[in-house]
């Protein structure tokens, strides 16, 4: 079956522009996560959606970052007014439920801010 | 807050040999999960093995096994009969059983397999 997909695979943008990164989780998975992987900070949690509950936004690094999940499926991570330190690989993962918690990862979006 | 430490930035092993990757973690929780993920150059994180903290028996998946020492907060990964396809970054990760189901990752260990 299809795994987690992310688009675009790579994104190059200019400092100050807004970007949107998309994640399509595995069908039927109720939990969705965003992580960021950068050279300086390693792998860090950004945000977590579980069903219809309010998302856990505790990992978002600034108010320039936001995410939404429409219809309990596709998620979009938006970064406003991008900065060079936002350059990283953004990974999305999904899991079947909160109790069966193996997270399946997508291939990531490599964001480069010039 | 929980932390995960991988003290070996790089490791190498001869093909068909055995290698052990180290991981320690810090938590005040008694119930949690531990994972080893593999990340090849394709960037896709792949789950290698998981361990529930309440289980005393070490998890095993084919050539991969762990040495889970709960009191010492240690969770090492042993790869037996190393294969060229095992070359990748390996990340140790922690997750609380309760609350936010987010993974806390270590810094990673780059494993090279020498033919």
PDB file of C-alpha atoms in Angstrom:
ATOM      1  CA  UNK A   1       0.000   0.000   0.000  1.00  0.00           C
ATOM      2  CA  UNK A   2       0.964   3.650  -0.301  1.00  0.00           C
ATOM      3  CA  UNK A   3       3.169   5.113   2.354  1.00  0.00           C
ATOM      4  CA  UNK A   4       3.407   8.646   3.655  1.00  0.00           C
ATOM      5  CA  UNK A   5       4.025  11.082   0.828  1.00  0.00           C
ATOM      6  CA  UNK A   6       5.361  14.615   0.991  1.00  0.00           C
ATOM      7  CA  UNK A   7       5.586  17.384  -1.537  1.00  0.00           C
ATOM      8  CA  UNK A   8       7.573  19.036  -2.816  1.00  0.00           C
ATOM      9  CA  UNK A   9      10.648  16.881  -2.464  1.00  0.00           C
ATOM     10  CA  UNK A  10      12.862  19.937  -2.577  1.00  0.00           C
ATOM     11  CA  UNK A  11      12.049  23.606  -2.211  1.00  0.00           C
ATOM     12  CA  UNK A  12      14.351  26.550  -2.710  1.00  0.00           C
ATOM     13  CA  UNK A  13      13.031  29.928  -1.640  1.00  0.00           C
ATOM     14  CA  UNK A  14      14.261  33.403  -0.939  1.00  0.00           C
ATOM     15  CA  UNK A  15      14.494  34.819   2.536  1.00  0.00           C
ATOM     16  CA  UNK A  16      11.242  36.505   3.517  1.00  0.00           C
ATOM     17  CA  UNK A  17       8.983  34.392   1.311  1.00  0.00           C
ATOM     18  CA  UNK A  18       6.261  32.092   2.624  1.00  0.00           C
ATOM     19  CA  UNK A  19       6.350  28.354   1.907  1.00  0.00           C
ATOM     20  CA  UNK A  20       3.854  25.529   2.233  1.00  0.00           C
ATOM     21  CA  UNK A  21       4.876  21.925   2.702  1.00  0.00           C
ATOM     22  CA  UNK A  22       2.366  19.134   2.205  1.00  0.00           C
ATOM     23  CA  UNK A  23       1.996  15.741   3.838  1.00  0.00           C
ATOM     24  CA  UNK A  24      -0.336  12.906   2.816  1.00  0.00           C
ATOM     25  CA  UNK A  25      -0.458  10.341   5.624  1.00  0.00           C
ATOM     26  CA  UNK A  26      -1.218   6.667   5.236  1.00  0.00           C
ATOM     27  CA  UNK A  27      -4.933   6.144   4.760  1.00  0.00           C
ATOM     28  CA  UNK A  28      -6.648   5.385   8.065  1.00  0.00           C
ATOM     29  CA  UNK A  29      -3.882   6.798  10.234  1.00  0.00           C
ATOM     30  CA  UNK A  30      -5.361   9.162  12.785  1.00  0.00           C
ATOM     31  CA  UNK A  31      -2.121  10.610  14.140  1.00  0.00           C
ATOM     32  CA  UNK A  32       0.172  12.877  12.140  1.00  0.00           C
ATOM     33  CA  UNK A  33       3.481  14.407  13.155  1.00  0.00           C
ATOM     34  CA  UNK A  34       5.891  16.974  11.742  1.00  0.00           C
ATOM     35  CA  UNK A  35       9.589  16.895  12.568  1.00  0.00           C
ATOM     36  CA  UNK A  36      12.490  19.020  11.425  1.00  0.00           C
ATOM     37  CA  UNK A  37      15.958  17.669  10.713  1.00  0.00           C
ATOM     38  CA  UNK A  38      18.774  20.193  10.565  1.00  0.00           C
ATOM     39  CA  UNK A  39      22.530  20.025  10.935  1.00  0.00           C
ATOM     40  CA  UNK A  40      22.612  22.190  14.000  1.00  0.00           C
ATOM     41  CA  UNK A  41      19.576  20.919  15.886  1.00  0.00           C
ATOM     42  CA  UNK A  42      19.278  17.301  14.802  1.00  0.00           C
ATOM     43  CA  UNK A  43      15.792  15.822  14.644  1.00  0.00           C
ATOM     44  CA  UNK A  44      13.203  17.818  16.543  1.00  0.00           C
ATOM     45  CA  UNK A  45       9.472  17.520  16.989  1.00  0.00           C
ATOM     46  CA  UNK A  46       7.347  20.356  15.645  1.00  0.00           C
ATOM     47  CA  UNK A  47       3.634  19.521  15.897  1.00  0.00           C
ATOM     48  CA  UNK A  48       1.282  16.579  16.418  1.00  0.00           C
ATOM     49  CA  UNK A  49      -2.306  16.013  15.305  1.00  0.00           C
ATOM     50  CA  UNK A  50      -4.470  13.263  16.778  1.00  0.00           C
ATOM     51  CA  UNK A  51      -7.931  12.808  15.320  1.00  0.00           C
ATOM     52  CA  UNK A  52     -10.170  15.778  16.070  1.00  0.00           C
ATOM     53  CA  UNK A  53      -8.236  16.844  19.158  1.00  0.00           C
ATOM     54  CA  UNK A  54      -6.466  20.163  19.388  1.00  0.00           C
ATOM     55  CA  UNK A  55      -2.954  19.784  17.982  1.00  0.00           C
ATOM     56  CA  UNK A  56       0.125  19.721  20.189  1.00  0.00           C
ATOM     57  CA  UNK A  57       2.068  22.724  18.917  1.00  0.00           C
ATOM     58  CA  UNK A  58       4.692  22.673  21.634  1.00  0.00           C
ATOM     59  CA  UNK A  59       7.583  22.110  19.228  1.00  0.00           C
ATOM     60  CA  UNK A  60       6.936  24.952  16.816  1.00  0.00           C
ATOM     61  CA  UNK A  61      10.010  27.212  17.032  1.00  0.00           C
ATOM     62  CA  UNK A  62       8.263  30.522  16.372  1.00  0.00           C
ATOM     63  CA  UNK A  63       4.936  32.036  15.423  1.00  0.00           C
ATOM     64  CA  UNK A  64       6.088  32.052  11.807  1.00  0.00           C
ATOM     65  CA  UNK A  65       5.368  28.324  11.791  1.00  0.00           C
ATOM     66  CA  UNK A  66       1.848  26.960  11.592  1.00  0.00           C
ATOM     67  CA  UNK A  67       0.203  23.753  10.472  1.00  0.00           C
ATOM     68  CA  UNK A  68      -3.236  22.508   9.746  1.00  0.00           C
ATOM     69  CA  UNK A  69      -4.795  19.183   8.993  1.00  0.00           C
ATOM     70  CA  UNK A  70      -7.897  19.234   6.860  1.00  0.00           C
ATOM     71  CA  UNK A  71     -10.521  16.520   7.117  1.00  0.00           C
ATOM     72  CA  UNK A  72      -8.302  14.451   9.367  1.00  0.00           C
ATOM     73  CA  UNK A  73      -6.053  13.576   6.442  1.00  0.00           C
ATOM     74  CA  UNK A  74      -3.730  15.880   4.495  1.00  0.00           C
ATOM     75  CA  UNK A  75      -1.598  18.306   6.483  1.00  0.00           C
ATOM     76  CA  UNK A  76       0.121  21.506   5.431  1.00  0.00           C
ATOM     77  CA  UNK A  77       3.031  23.073   7.289  1.00  0.00           C
ATOM     78  CA  UNK A  78       3.367  26.778   6.545  1.00  0.00           C
ATOM     79  CA  UNK A  79       6.439  28.863   7.247  1.00  0.00           C
ATOM     80  CA  UNK A  80       5.954  32.590   6.892  1.00  0.00           C
ATOM     81  CA  UNK A  81       8.725  35.088   6.210  1.00  0.00           C
ATOM     82  CA  UNK A  82      11.330  32.338   5.891  1.00  0.00           C
ATOM     83  CA  UNK A  83      14.767  32.808   7.407  1.00  0.00           C
ATOM     84  CA  UNK A  84      18.020  31.072   6.523  1.00  0.00           C
ATOM     85  CA  UNK A  85      17.896  29.127   9.785  1.00  0.00           C
ATOM     86  CA  UNK A  86      14.672  27.509   8.558  1.00  0.00           C
ATOM     87  CA  UNK A  87      16.724  25.552   6.016  1.00  0.00           C
ATOM     88  CA  UNK A  88      16.279  21.906   6.937  1.00  0.00           C
ATOM     89  CA  UNK A  89      14.573  18.670   5.970  1.00  0.00           C
ATOM     90  CA  UNK A  90      10.973  18.618   7.139  1.00  0.00           C
ATOM     91  CA  UNK A  91       9.726  15.115   7.863  1.00  0.00           C
ATOM     92  CA  UNK A  92       6.137  14.034   8.241  1.00  0.00           C
ATOM     93  CA  UNK A  93       5.046  10.818   9.953  1.00  0.00           C
ATOM     94  CA  UNK A  94       1.749   9.141  10.657  1.00  0.00           C
ATOM     95  CA  UNK A  95       0.583   6.364  12.951  1.00  0.00           C
ATOM     96  CA  UNK A  96      -2.545   4.273  13.135  1.00  0.00           C
ATOM     97  CA  UNK A  97      -3.602   5.448  16.551  1.00  0.00           C
ATOM     98  CA  UNK A  98      -2.262   6.805  19.768  1.00  0.00           C
ATOM     99  CA  UNK A  99      -1.991   3.336  21.259  1.00  0.00           C
ATOM    100  CA  UNK A 100      -0.403   1.598  18.289  1.00  0.00           C
ATOM    101  CA  UNK A 101       2.271   4.160  17.939  1.00  0.00           C
ATOM    102  CA  UNK A 102       4.747   3.025  15.319  1.00  0.00           C
ATOM    103  CA  UNK A 103       5.341   6.111  13.244  1.00  0.00           C
ATOM    104  CA  UNK A 104       5.756   5.735   9.495  1.00  0.00           C
ATOM    105  CA  UNK A 105       7.796   8.490   7.916  1.00  0.00           C
ATOM    106  CA  UNK A 106       7.627  10.181   4.562  1.00  0.00           C
ATOM    107  CA  UNK A 107      10.705  10.994   2.463  1.00  0.00           C
ATOM    108  CA  UNK A 108      10.795  14.582   3.668  1.00  0.00           C
ATOM    109  CA  UNK A 109      10.968  17.986   2.026  1.00  0.00           C
ATOM    110  CA  UNK A 110      14.365  19.621   1.827  1.00  0.00           C
ATOM    111  CA  UNK A 111      13.888  23.358   2.282  1.00  0.00           C
ATOM    112  CA  UNK A 112      16.674  25.736   1.318  1.00  0.00           C
ATOM    113  CA  UNK A 113      16.298  29.407   2.152  1.00  0.00           C
ATOM    114  CA  UNK A 114      18.697  31.628   0.233  1.00  0.00           C
TER     115      UNK A 114
ATOM    116  CA  UNK B   1      12.262  16.862  29.595  1.00  0.00           C
ATOM    117  CA  UNK B   2      13.496  13.634  28.160  1.00  0.00           C
ATOM    118  CA  UNK B   3      16.846  13.476  26.373  1.00  0.00           C
ATOM    119  CA  UNK B   4      18.518  10.846  24.228  1.00  0.00           C
ATOM    120  CA  UNK B   5      22.272  10.636  23.735  1.00  0.00           C
ATOM    121  CA  UNK B   6      24.190   8.732  21.100  1.00  0.00           C
ATOM    122  CA  UNK B   7      27.863   9.080  21.869  1.00  0.00           C
ATOM    123  CA  UNK B   8      29.191   7.565  18.638  1.00  0.00           C
ATOM    124  CA  UNK B   9      28.865   9.991  15.707  1.00  0.00           C
ATOM    125  CA  UNK B  10      30.381   7.403  13.346  1.00  0.00           C
ATOM    126  CA  UNK B  11      30.975   3.675  13.381  1.00  0.00           C
ATOM    127  CA  UNK B  12      32.340   1.265  10.822  1.00  0.00           C
ATOM    128  CA  UNK B  13      32.295  -2.509  10.572  1.00  0.00           C
ATOM    129  CA  UNK B  14      33.457  -5.164   8.171  1.00  0.00           C
ATOM    130  CA  UNK B  15      30.784  -6.898   6.162  1.00  0.00           C
ATOM    131  CA  UNK B  16      29.496 -10.016   7.970  1.00  0.00           C
ATOM    132  CA  UNK B  17      30.828  -8.800  11.327  1.00  0.00           C
ATOM    133  CA  UNK B  18      28.831  -7.615  14.340  1.00  0.00           C
ATOM    134  CA  UNK B  19      28.546  -4.012  15.485  1.00  0.00           C
ATOM    135  CA  UNK B  20      26.899  -2.395  18.495  1.00  0.00           C
ATOM    136  CA  UNK B  21      25.529   1.141  18.521  1.00  0.00           C
ATOM    137  CA  UNK B  22      25.134   2.849  21.893  1.00  0.00           C
ATOM    138  CA  UNK B  23      22.269   4.920  23.211  1.00  0.00           C
ATOM    139  CA  UNK B  24      21.469   6.333  26.623  1.00  0.00           C
ATOM    140  CA  UNK B  25      18.435   8.320  27.653  1.00  0.00           C
ATOM    141  CA  UNK B  26      17.144  10.296  30.550  1.00  0.00           C
ATOM    142  CA  UNK B  27      13.581  10.237  31.819  1.00  0.00           C
ATOM    143  CA  UNK B  28      11.662  10.275  35.065  1.00  0.00           C
ATOM    144  CA  UNK B  29       8.868   8.179  33.560  1.00  0.00           C
ATOM    145  CA  UNK B  30       8.514   4.474  34.235  1.00  0.00           C
ATOM    146  CA  UNK B  31       6.470   3.596  31.161  1.00  0.00           C
ATOM    147  CA  UNK B  32       7.803   4.483  27.754  1.00  0.00           C
ATOM    148  CA  UNK B  33       8.922   3.112  24.422  1.00  0.00           C
ATOM    149  CA  UNK B  34      12.328   3.053  22.793  1.00  0.00           C
ATOM    150  CA  UNK B  35      13.052   2.774  19.092  1.00  0.00           C
ATOM    151  CA  UNK B  36      15.895   2.466  16.651  1.00  0.00           C
ATOM    152  CA  UNK B  37      15.308   4.073  13.272  1.00  0.00           C
ATOM    153  CA  UNK B  38      17.471   3.749  10.182  1.00  0.00           C
ATOM    154  CA  UNK B  39      17.818   6.612   7.701  1.00  0.00           C
ATOM    155  CA  UNK B  40      19.508   5.725   4.414  1.00  0.00           C
ATOM    156  CA  UNK B  41      20.573   8.425   1.926  1.00  0.00           C
ATOM    157  CA  UNK B  42      17.031   8.419   0.543  1.00  0.00           C
ATOM    158  CA  UNK B  43      16.090  10.274   3.783  1.00  0.00           C
ATOM    159  CA  UNK B  44      13.188   7.950   4.593  1.00  0.00           C
ATOM    160  CA  UNK B  45      13.229   6.931   8.249  1.00  0.00           C
ATOM    161  CA  UNK B  46      12.627   3.215   8.672  1.00  0.00           C
ATOM    162  CA  UNK B  47      11.789   1.565  11.977  1.00  0.00           C
ATOM    163  CA  UNK B  48      14.345  -1.104  12.815  1.00  0.00           C
ATOM    164  CA  UNK B  49      13.208  -2.266  16.226  1.00  0.00           C
ATOM    165  CA  UNK B  50      11.139  -1.145  19.222  1.00  0.00           C
ATOM    166  CA  UNK B  51      11.157  -1.950  22.903  1.00  0.00           C
ATOM    167  CA  UNK B  52       8.447  -1.427  25.500  1.00  0.00           C
ATOM    168  CA  UNK B  53       9.969  -0.387  28.814  1.00  0.00           C
ATOM    169  CA  UNK B  54       7.724  -2.719  30.798  1.00  0.00           C
ATOM    170  CA  UNK B  55       9.125  -5.740  28.969  1.00  0.00           C
ATOM    171  CA  UNK B  56      12.269  -7.225  30.466  1.00  0.00           C
ATOM    172  CA  UNK B  57      12.974  -9.342  27.408  1.00  0.00           C
ATOM    173  CA  UNK B  58      15.160  -7.674  24.822  1.00  0.00           C
ATOM    174  CA  UNK B  59      13.537  -7.148  21.439  1.00  0.00           C
ATOM    175  CA  UNK B  60      14.892  -8.996  18.413  1.00  0.00           C
ATOM    176  CA  UNK B  61      14.174  -8.583  14.708  1.00  0.00           C
ATOM    177  CA  UNK B  62      16.176 -10.983  12.555  1.00  0.00           C
ATOM    178  CA  UNK B  63      19.797  -9.700  12.586  1.00  0.00           C
ATOM    179  CA  UNK B  64      18.914  -6.777  14.848  1.00  0.00           C
ATOM    180  CA  UNK B  65      18.680  -7.021  18.608  1.00  0.00           C
ATOM    181  CA  UNK B  66      18.798  -4.638  21.517  1.00  0.00           C
ATOM    182  CA  UNK B  67      20.336  -4.669  24.968  1.00  0.00           C
ATOM    183  CA  UNK B  68      17.850  -2.797  27.124  1.00  0.00           C
ATOM    184  CA  UNK B  69      19.097  -1.896  30.584  1.00  0.00           C
ATOM    185  CA  UNK B  70      16.283   0.029  32.247  1.00  0.00           C
ATOM    186  CA  UNK B  71      18.074   0.866  35.467  1.00  0.00           C
ATOM    187  CA  UNK B  72      21.066   2.176  33.566  1.00  0.00           C
ATOM    188  CA  UNK B  73      18.816   3.884  30.999  1.00  0.00           C
ATOM    189  CA  UNK B  74      20.748   2.266  28.205  1.00  0.00           C
ATOM    190  CA  UNK B  75      19.413   0.937  24.912  1.00  0.00           C
ATOM    191  CA  UNK B  76      22.066  -0.365  22.514  1.00  0.00           C
ATOM    192  CA  UNK B  77      21.491  -1.882  19.082  1.00  0.00           C
ATOM    193  CA  UNK B  78      23.415  -4.921  17.898  1.00  0.00           C
ATOM    194  CA  UNK B  79      23.585  -5.690  14.205  1.00  0.00           C
ATOM    195  CA  UNK B  80      24.810  -9.184  13.416  1.00  0.00           C
ATOM    196  CA  UNK B  81      26.166 -10.384  10.078  1.00  0.00           C
ATOM    197  CA  UNK B  82      26.397  -6.793   8.812  1.00  0.00           C
ATOM    198  CA  UNK B  83      25.382  -6.270   5.204  1.00  0.00           C
ATOM    199  CA  UNK B  84      26.200  -3.478   2.773  1.00  0.00           C
ATOM    200  CA  UNK B  85      22.548  -2.440   2.873  1.00  0.00           C
ATOM    201  CA  UNK B  86      22.840  -1.700   6.580  1.00  0.00           C
ATOM    202  CA  UNK B  87      24.900   1.386   5.843  1.00  0.00           C
ATOM    203  CA  UNK B  88      22.879   4.382   7.039  1.00  0.00           C
ATOM    204  CA  UNK B  89      22.329   6.852   9.849  1.00  0.00           C
ATOM    205  CA  UNK B  90      20.859   5.183  12.892  1.00  0.00           C
ATOM    206  CA  UNK B  91      18.766   7.136  15.354  1.00  0.00           C
ATOM    207  CA  UNK B  92      17.765   6.078  18.818  1.00  0.00           C
ATOM    208  CA  UNK B  93      14.417   7.526  19.893  1.00  0.00           C
ATOM    209  CA  UNK B  94      12.258   7.733  23.009  1.00  0.00           C
ATOM    210  CA  UNK B  95       8.515   8.132  23.408  1.00  0.00           C
ATOM    211  CA  UNK B  96       6.409   8.537  26.539  1.00  0.00           C
ATOM    212  CA  UNK B  97       3.594   6.053  26.932  1.00  0.00           C
ATOM    213  CA  UNK B  98       1.280   8.781  28.149  1.00  0.00           C
ATOM    214  CA  UNK B  99       0.740  12.260  26.855  1.00  0.00           C
ATOM    215  CA  UNK B 100       2.115  13.564  23.605  1.00  0.00           C
ATOM    216  CA  UNK B 101       3.213  10.717  21.384  1.00  0.00           C
ATOM    217  CA  UNK B 102       6.221  12.546  20.029  1.00  0.00           C
ATOM    218  CA  UNK B 103       9.577  10.972  19.394  1.00  0.00           C
ATOM    219  CA  UNK B 104      12.674  12.408  21.045  1.00  0.00           C
ATOM    220  CA  UNK B 105      15.703  11.536  18.943  1.00  0.00           C
ATOM    221  CA  UNK B 106      19.381  11.156  19.627  1.00  0.00           C
ATOM    222  CA  UNK B 107      21.958  12.824  17.429  1.00  0.00           C
ATOM    223  CA  UNK B 108      22.443   9.764  15.259  1.00  0.00           C
ATOM    224  CA  UNK B 109      25.293   7.397  14.418  1.00  0.00           C
ATOM    225  CA  UNK B 110      26.534   7.061  10.860  1.00  0.00           C
ATOM    226  CA  UNK B 111      27.282   3.409  10.170  1.00  0.00           C
ATOM    227  CA  UNK B 112      29.655   2.438   7.366  1.00  0.00           C
ATOM    228  CA  UNK B 113      29.958  -1.144   6.156  1.00  0.00           C
ATOM    229  CA  UNK B 114      33.341  -2.056   4.705  1.00  0.00           C
ATOM    230  CA  UNK B 115      33.276  -4.767   2.030  1.00  0.00           C
TER     231      UNK B 115
END
